[in-house]
Amino acid sequence: MSPLGRTFQITPEEMREIHDRLTPHFPPYLQRIEPNPLSWGLHFVFAPFTGREPEPCTPRSFYNDPRLTYVSASADEAEHLLREKAGVVMSNLYEAAREEWQCAAYVADLREAVKDAPHRWTQYMLAAQQLTKAFEYLRTPDAATEWPAAISRLVDAQDQARAAAEYFQSRAVGIARVHEEHRHSDLRTDQALERAGYPEAVNWHIGYFEPSYQDGLTEKVDRLIQDQEAHLLKVGRLAGLTP
């Protein structure tokens, strides 16, 4: 006997009868039903979802089937139990299908949201490197001989990094929204990104969307620029260059 859930046990004979009655209502993407190899219950094998199919749900035909509609236990106890078990199988089938479909939909939505984000992130990283280089140069003795020019180059690097961050963030907002919409998915963020073909995206500064977009890359760069300017003001004050 194969256990199903915490309530029912289904004999092989019952399962054959249930399978026969449910077959007209099975979805086309169901490939087979088999005992769960890892635990109790049944395992449903589906054709791969694209995530763009309609959300799986029990068809109306199931509820209208005269071989599956409700029969009271007082009228026919054996038939009542068989139909109850069939209902559990059908419910579990579509629940499993929805879980797989939701994962596929998460991945599909990410692919649509990412677009050219890898290129935009690369442009930002190059700009960020130039910003770091320009700021670190100010700490060298050579910078003292051309201080105004070195500061000007830092300002240019700040502007370029800010623009690159904003350019990337216009993609990051959509990605963050997808993560939020699928926060209850069985897939972790890194798993979804890997399935979408962007495993490197775990290193992107995406921010989060809950309930509105927050902590984006632009805000991060703004904070960095503010810290740099505060540092330069303090250096100028202590060096007697500013009042």
Tab-separated table of C-alpha atoms in Angstrom:
chain	number	residue	atom	x	y	z
A	1	MET	CA	0.000	0.000	0.000
A	2	SER	CA	1.321	3.461	-0.883
A	3	PRO	CA	0.762	6.214	1.695
A	4	LEU	CA	-0.644	9.478	0.401
A	5	GLY	CA	-0.576	12.488	2.674
A	6	ARG	CA	-1.378	11.960	6.331
A	7	THR	CA	-4.942	10.765	5.847
A	8	PHE	CA	-5.208	8.236	3.043
A	9	GLN	CA	-3.513	5.089	1.936
A	10	ILE	CA	-4.136	3.925	-1.597
A	11	THR	CA	-3.838	0.324	-2.638
A	12	PRO	CA	-2.452	-0.542	-6.093
A	13	GLU	CA	-5.932	-1.613	-7.164
A	14	GLU	CA	-7.413	1.694	-6.026
A	15	MET	CA	-4.647	3.597	-7.755
A	16	ARG	CA	-5.401	1.888	-11.058
A	17	GLU	CA	-9.073	2.821	-10.750
A	18	ILE	CA	-8.248	6.390	-9.688
A	19	HIS	CA	-5.811	6.758	-12.574
A	20	ASP	CA	-8.455	5.567	-15.012
A	21	ARG	CA	-11.018	8.058	-13.735
A	22	LEU	CA	-8.572	10.976	-13.611
A	23	THR	CA	-6.938	10.395	-16.993
A	24	PRO	CA	-9.443	12.555	-18.948
A	25	HIS	CA	-8.594	15.475	-16.667
A	26	PHE	CA	-4.811	15.170	-16.608
A	27	PRO	CA	-2.906	18.134	-18.060
A	28	PRO	CA	-0.980	17.536	-21.300
A	29	TYR	CA	2.341	18.240	-19.597
A	30	LEU	CA	1.939	15.344	-17.123
A	31	GLN	CA	4.313	12.568	-18.162
A	32	ARG	CA	3.840	10.017	-15.405
A	33	ILE	CA	2.896	9.405	-11.783
A	34	GLU	CA	5.136	7.249	-9.639
A	35	PRO	CA	5.846	6.523	-5.965
A	36	ASN	CA	7.860	9.268	-4.331
A	37	PRO	CA	11.444	7.941	-4.208
A	38	LEU	CA	12.404	10.228	-1.326
A	39	SER	CA	9.374	10.086	0.945
A	40	TRP	CA	5.754	9.013	1.235
A	41	GLY	CA	3.129	9.896	-1.309
A	42	LEU	CA	3.323	10.265	-5.062
A	43	HIS	CA	5.792	11.924	-7.392
A	44	PHE	CA	4.509	13.720	-10.470
A	45	VAL	CA	6.784	14.056	-13.488
A	46	PHE	CA	6.011	16.928	-15.854
A	47	ALA	CA	7.405	18.067	-19.170
A	48	PRO	CA	9.592	21.156	-18.613
A	49	PHE	CA	7.624	24.367	-18.183
A	50	THR	CA	8.580	27.562	-19.994
A	51	GLY	CA	6.874	29.719	-17.391
A	52	ARG	CA	4.724	31.280	-20.070
A	53	GLU	CA	1.921	28.712	-19.925
A	54	PRO	CA	-1.285	29.550	-18.048
A	55	GLU	CA	-0.938	28.836	-14.345
A	56	PRO	CA	-1.840	25.176	-13.699
A	57	CYS	CA	-5.231	24.710	-12.080
A	58	THR	CA	-7.678	21.847	-11.759
A	59	PRO	CA	-9.957	21.836	-14.829
A	60	ARG	CA	-13.686	22.364	-14.521
A	61	SER	CA	-14.245	18.993	-16.189
A	62	PHE	CA	-12.902	17.274	-13.068
A	63	TYR	CA	-15.639	18.786	-10.900
A	64	ASN	CA	-18.327	17.898	-13.421
A	65	ASP	CA	-17.288	14.283	-13.968
A	66	PRO	CA	-20.073	11.970	-12.708
A	67	ARG	CA	-17.472	9.380	-11.726
A	68	LEU	CA	-15.737	11.911	-9.460
A	69	THR	CA	-18.493	14.074	-8.009
A	70	TYR	CA	-19.252	13.799	-4.316
A	71	VAL	CA	-20.902	10.693	-2.933
A	72	SER	CA	-21.705	10.597	0.767
A	73	ALA	CA	-20.290	7.876	2.981
A	74	SER	CA	-23.783	6.923	4.073
A	75	ALA	CA	-24.800	6.295	0.466
A	76	ASP	CA	-21.694	4.288	-0.494
A	77	GLU	CA	-18.714	4.264	1.853
A	78	ALA	CA	-16.286	2.563	-0.551
A	79	GLU	CA	-17.158	4.898	-3.409
A	80	HIS	CA	-17.005	7.896	-1.073
A	81	LEU	CA	-13.453	7.008	0.007
A	82	LEU	CA	-12.307	6.268	-3.542
A	83	ARG	CA	-13.507	9.631	-4.788
A	84	GLU	CA	-11.979	11.417	-1.802
A	85	LYS	CA	-8.652	9.793	-2.604
A	86	ALA	CA	-8.975	10.739	-6.264
A	87	GLY	CA	-9.542	14.329	-5.201
A	88	VAL	CA	-6.390	14.296	-3.094
A	89	VAL	CA	-4.350	12.906	-5.984
A	90	MET	CA	-5.698	15.598	-8.310
A	91	SER	CA	-5.059	18.345	-5.764
A	92	ASN	CA	-1.497	17.171	-5.157
A	93	LEU	CA	-0.873	16.891	-8.890
A	94	TYR	CA	-1.819	20.479	-9.607
A	95	GLU	CA	-0.058	21.771	-6.517
A	96	ALA	CA	3.166	20.120	-7.720
A	97	ALA	CA	2.586	21.487	-11.223
A	98	ARG	CA	2.107	25.012	-9.891
A	99	GLU	CA	5.324	24.813	-7.899
A	100	GLU	CA	7.328	23.824	-10.977
A	101	TRP	CA	5.527	26.352	-13.152
A	102	GLN	CA	6.198	29.142	-10.648
A	103	CYS	CA	9.919	28.353	-10.726
A	104	ALA	CA	9.875	28.429	-14.522
A	105	ALA	CA	7.931	31.700	-14.499
A	106	TYR	CA	10.530	33.212	-12.127
A	107	VAL	CA	13.317	32.269	-14.527
A	108	ALA	CA	11.407	33.505	-17.573
A	109	ASP	CA	10.637	36.833	-15.890
A	110	LEU	CA	14.300	37.262	-14.975
A	111	ARG	CA	15.387	36.695	-18.559
A	112	GLU	CA	13.020	39.420	-19.696
A	113	ALA	CA	14.157	41.820	-16.980
A	114	VAL	CA	17.928	41.323	-17.322
A	115	LYS	CA	18.256	42.229	-21.018
A	116	ASP	CA	21.566	44.103	-21.417
A	117	ALA	CA	22.267	44.372	-17.675
A	118	PRO	CA	25.571	42.424	-17.989
A	119	HIS	CA	26.919	45.096	-20.357
A	120	ARG	CA	25.651	47.897	-18.137
A	121	TRP	CA	27.250	46.306	-15.078
A	122	THR	CA	30.572	46.011	-16.913
A	123	GLN	CA	30.398	49.704	-17.818
A	124	TYR	CA	29.730	50.558	-14.191
A	125	MET	CA	32.611	48.429	-12.924
A	126	LEU	CA	35.011	50.189	-15.304
A	127	ALA	CA	33.758	53.582	-14.143
A	128	ALA	CA	34.014	52.507	-10.498
A	129	GLN	CA	37.610	51.424	-11.028
A	130	GLN	CA	38.439	54.813	-12.525
A	131	LEU	CA	36.805	56.524	-9.572
A	132	THR	CA	38.818	54.470	-7.102
A	133	LYS	CA	41.998	55.205	-9.039
A	134	ALA	CA	41.293	58.955	-9.141
A	135	PHE	CA	40.601	59.120	-5.407
A	136	GLU	CA	43.597	57.021	-4.413
A	137	TYR	CA	45.848	59.228	-6.541
A	138	LEU	CA	45.030	62.140	-4.237
A	139	ARG	CA	46.907	60.358	-1.464
A	140	THR	CA	50.159	60.311	-3.439
A	141	PRO	CA	52.882	63.022	-3.274
A	142	ASP	CA	52.471	63.680	-6.990
A	143	ALA	CA	48.907	64.844	-6.438
A	144	ALA	CA	50.160	67.814	-4.389
A	145	THR	CA	51.908	69.241	-7.446
A	146	GLU	CA	48.677	69.328	-9.468
A	147	TRP	CA	45.977	69.401	-6.807
A	148	PRO	CA	43.297	71.344	-8.749
A	149	ALA	CA	43.747	69.137	-11.833
A	150	ALA	CA	43.658	65.970	-9.711
A	151	ILE	CA	40.475	67.143	-8.009
A	152	SER	CA	38.963	67.928	-11.405
A	153	ARG	CA	39.715	64.411	-12.617
A	154	LEU	CA	38.094	63.025	-9.457
A	155	VAL	CA	34.946	65.054	-10.136
A	156	ASP	CA	34.856	63.744	-13.696
A	157	ALA	CA	35.271	60.176	-12.415
A	158	GLN	CA	32.494	60.742	-9.872
A	159	ASP	CA	30.138	61.978	-12.579
A	160	GLN	CA	30.952	59.052	-14.842
A	161	ALA	CA	30.488	56.516	-12.045
A	162	ARG	CA	27.178	58.135	-11.058
A	163	ALA	CA	25.945	58.043	-14.655
A	164	ALA	CA	27.008	54.407	-15.095
A	165	ALA	CA	25.303	53.465	-11.834
A	166	GLU	CA	22.082	55.150	-12.911
A	167	TYR	CA	22.298	53.444	-16.301
A	168	PHE	CA	22.620	50.026	-14.644
A	169	GLN	CA	19.985	50.796	-12.042
A	170	SER	CA	17.325	51.272	-14.709
A	171	ARG	CA	17.701	47.523	-15.272
A	172	ALA	CA	18.208	46.661	-11.599
A	173	VAL	CA	14.793	48.064	-10.697
A	174	GLY	CA	13.107	45.514	-12.964
A	175	ILE	CA	15.247	42.673	-11.662
A	176	ALA	CA	14.490	43.617	-8.059
A	177	ARG	CA	10.795	43.703	-8.867
A	178	VAL	CA	10.970	40.175	-10.299
A	179	HIS	CA	12.744	38.914	-7.177
A	180	GLU	CA	10.050	40.483	-5.023
A	181	GLU	CA	7.194	39.094	-7.108
A	182	HIS	CA	8.664	35.591	-6.820
A	183	ARG	CA	9.863	35.801	-3.219
A	184	HIS	CA	7.779	32.724	-2.320
A	185	SER	CA	9.292	30.607	-5.086
A	186	ASP	CA	11.040	27.353	-4.240
A	187	LEU	CA	14.096	28.790	-6.005
A	188	ARG	CA	16.598	30.950	-4.163
A	189	THR	CA	17.659	34.140	-5.916
A	190	ASP	CA	21.019	32.688	-6.938
A	191	GLN	CA	19.379	29.527	-8.257
A	192	ALA	CA	16.914	31.511	-10.350
A	193	LEU	CA	19.691	33.673	-11.775
A	194	GLU	CA	21.768	30.622	-12.631
A	195	ARG	CA	18.849	28.941	-14.401
A	196	ALA	CA	18.208	32.165	-16.294
A	197	GLY	CA	21.796	32.052	-17.544
A	198	TYR	CA	23.263	34.818	-15.374
A	199	PRO	CA	25.087	33.193	-12.442
A	200	GLU	CA	27.427	36.197	-12.267
A	201	ALA	CA	24.459	38.393	-11.373
A	202	VAL	CA	24.743	37.378	-7.709
A	203	ASN	CA	27.572	39.948	-7.578
A	204	TRP	CA	25.483	42.778	-9.039
A	205	HIS	CA	24.170	45.472	-6.725
A	206	ILE	CA	20.465	45.038	-7.404
A	207	GLY	CA	18.744	46.621	-4.422
A	208	TYR	CA	15.328	45.414	-3.335
A	209	PHE	CA	11.693	46.166	-4.059
A	210	GLU	CA	9.566	46.103	-0.924
A	211	PRO	CA	7.196	47.843	-1.440
A	212	SER	CA	9.141	50.347	-3.563
A	213	TYR	CA	12.653	50.247	-4.932
A	214	GLN	CA	15.370	50.887	-2.331
A	215	ASP	CA	19.129	50.651	-1.797
A	216	GLY	CA	20.054	50.868	-5.462
A	217	LEU	CA	23.463	51.290	-7.018
A	218	THR	CA	22.918	55.018	-7.577
A	219	GLU	CA	22.360	55.509	-3.846
A	220	LYS	CA	25.496	53.504	-3.115
A	221	VAL	CA	27.593	55.700	-5.417
A	222	ASP	CA	26.028	58.848	-3.947
A	223	ARG	CA	27.093	57.750	-0.476
A	224	LEU	CA	30.615	57.017	-1.733
A	225	ILE	CA	30.873	60.442	-3.369
A	226	GLN	CA	29.629	62.126	-0.197
A	227	ASP	CA	32.247	60.255	1.837
A	228	GLN	CA	34.980	61.266	-0.610
A	229	GLU	CA	33.968	64.925	-0.536
A	230	ALA	CA	33.714	64.931	3.253
A	231	HIS	CA	37.217	63.465	3.414
A	232	LEU	CA	38.594	66.107	1.037
A	233	LEU	CA	36.968	68.905	3.034
A	234	LYS	CA	38.548	67.596	6.222
A	235	VAL	CA	41.945	67.260	4.569
A	236	GLY	CA	41.670	70.799	3.226
A	237	ARG	CA	40.694	72.160	6.628
A	238	LEU	CA	43.459	70.362	8.500
A	239	ALA	CA	46.014	71.351	5.861
A	240	GLY	CA	44.960	74.956	6.121
A	241	LEU	CA	43.723	75.053	2.532
A	242	THR	CA	40.156	75.884	3.532
A	243	PRO	CA	38.813	77.884	6.494
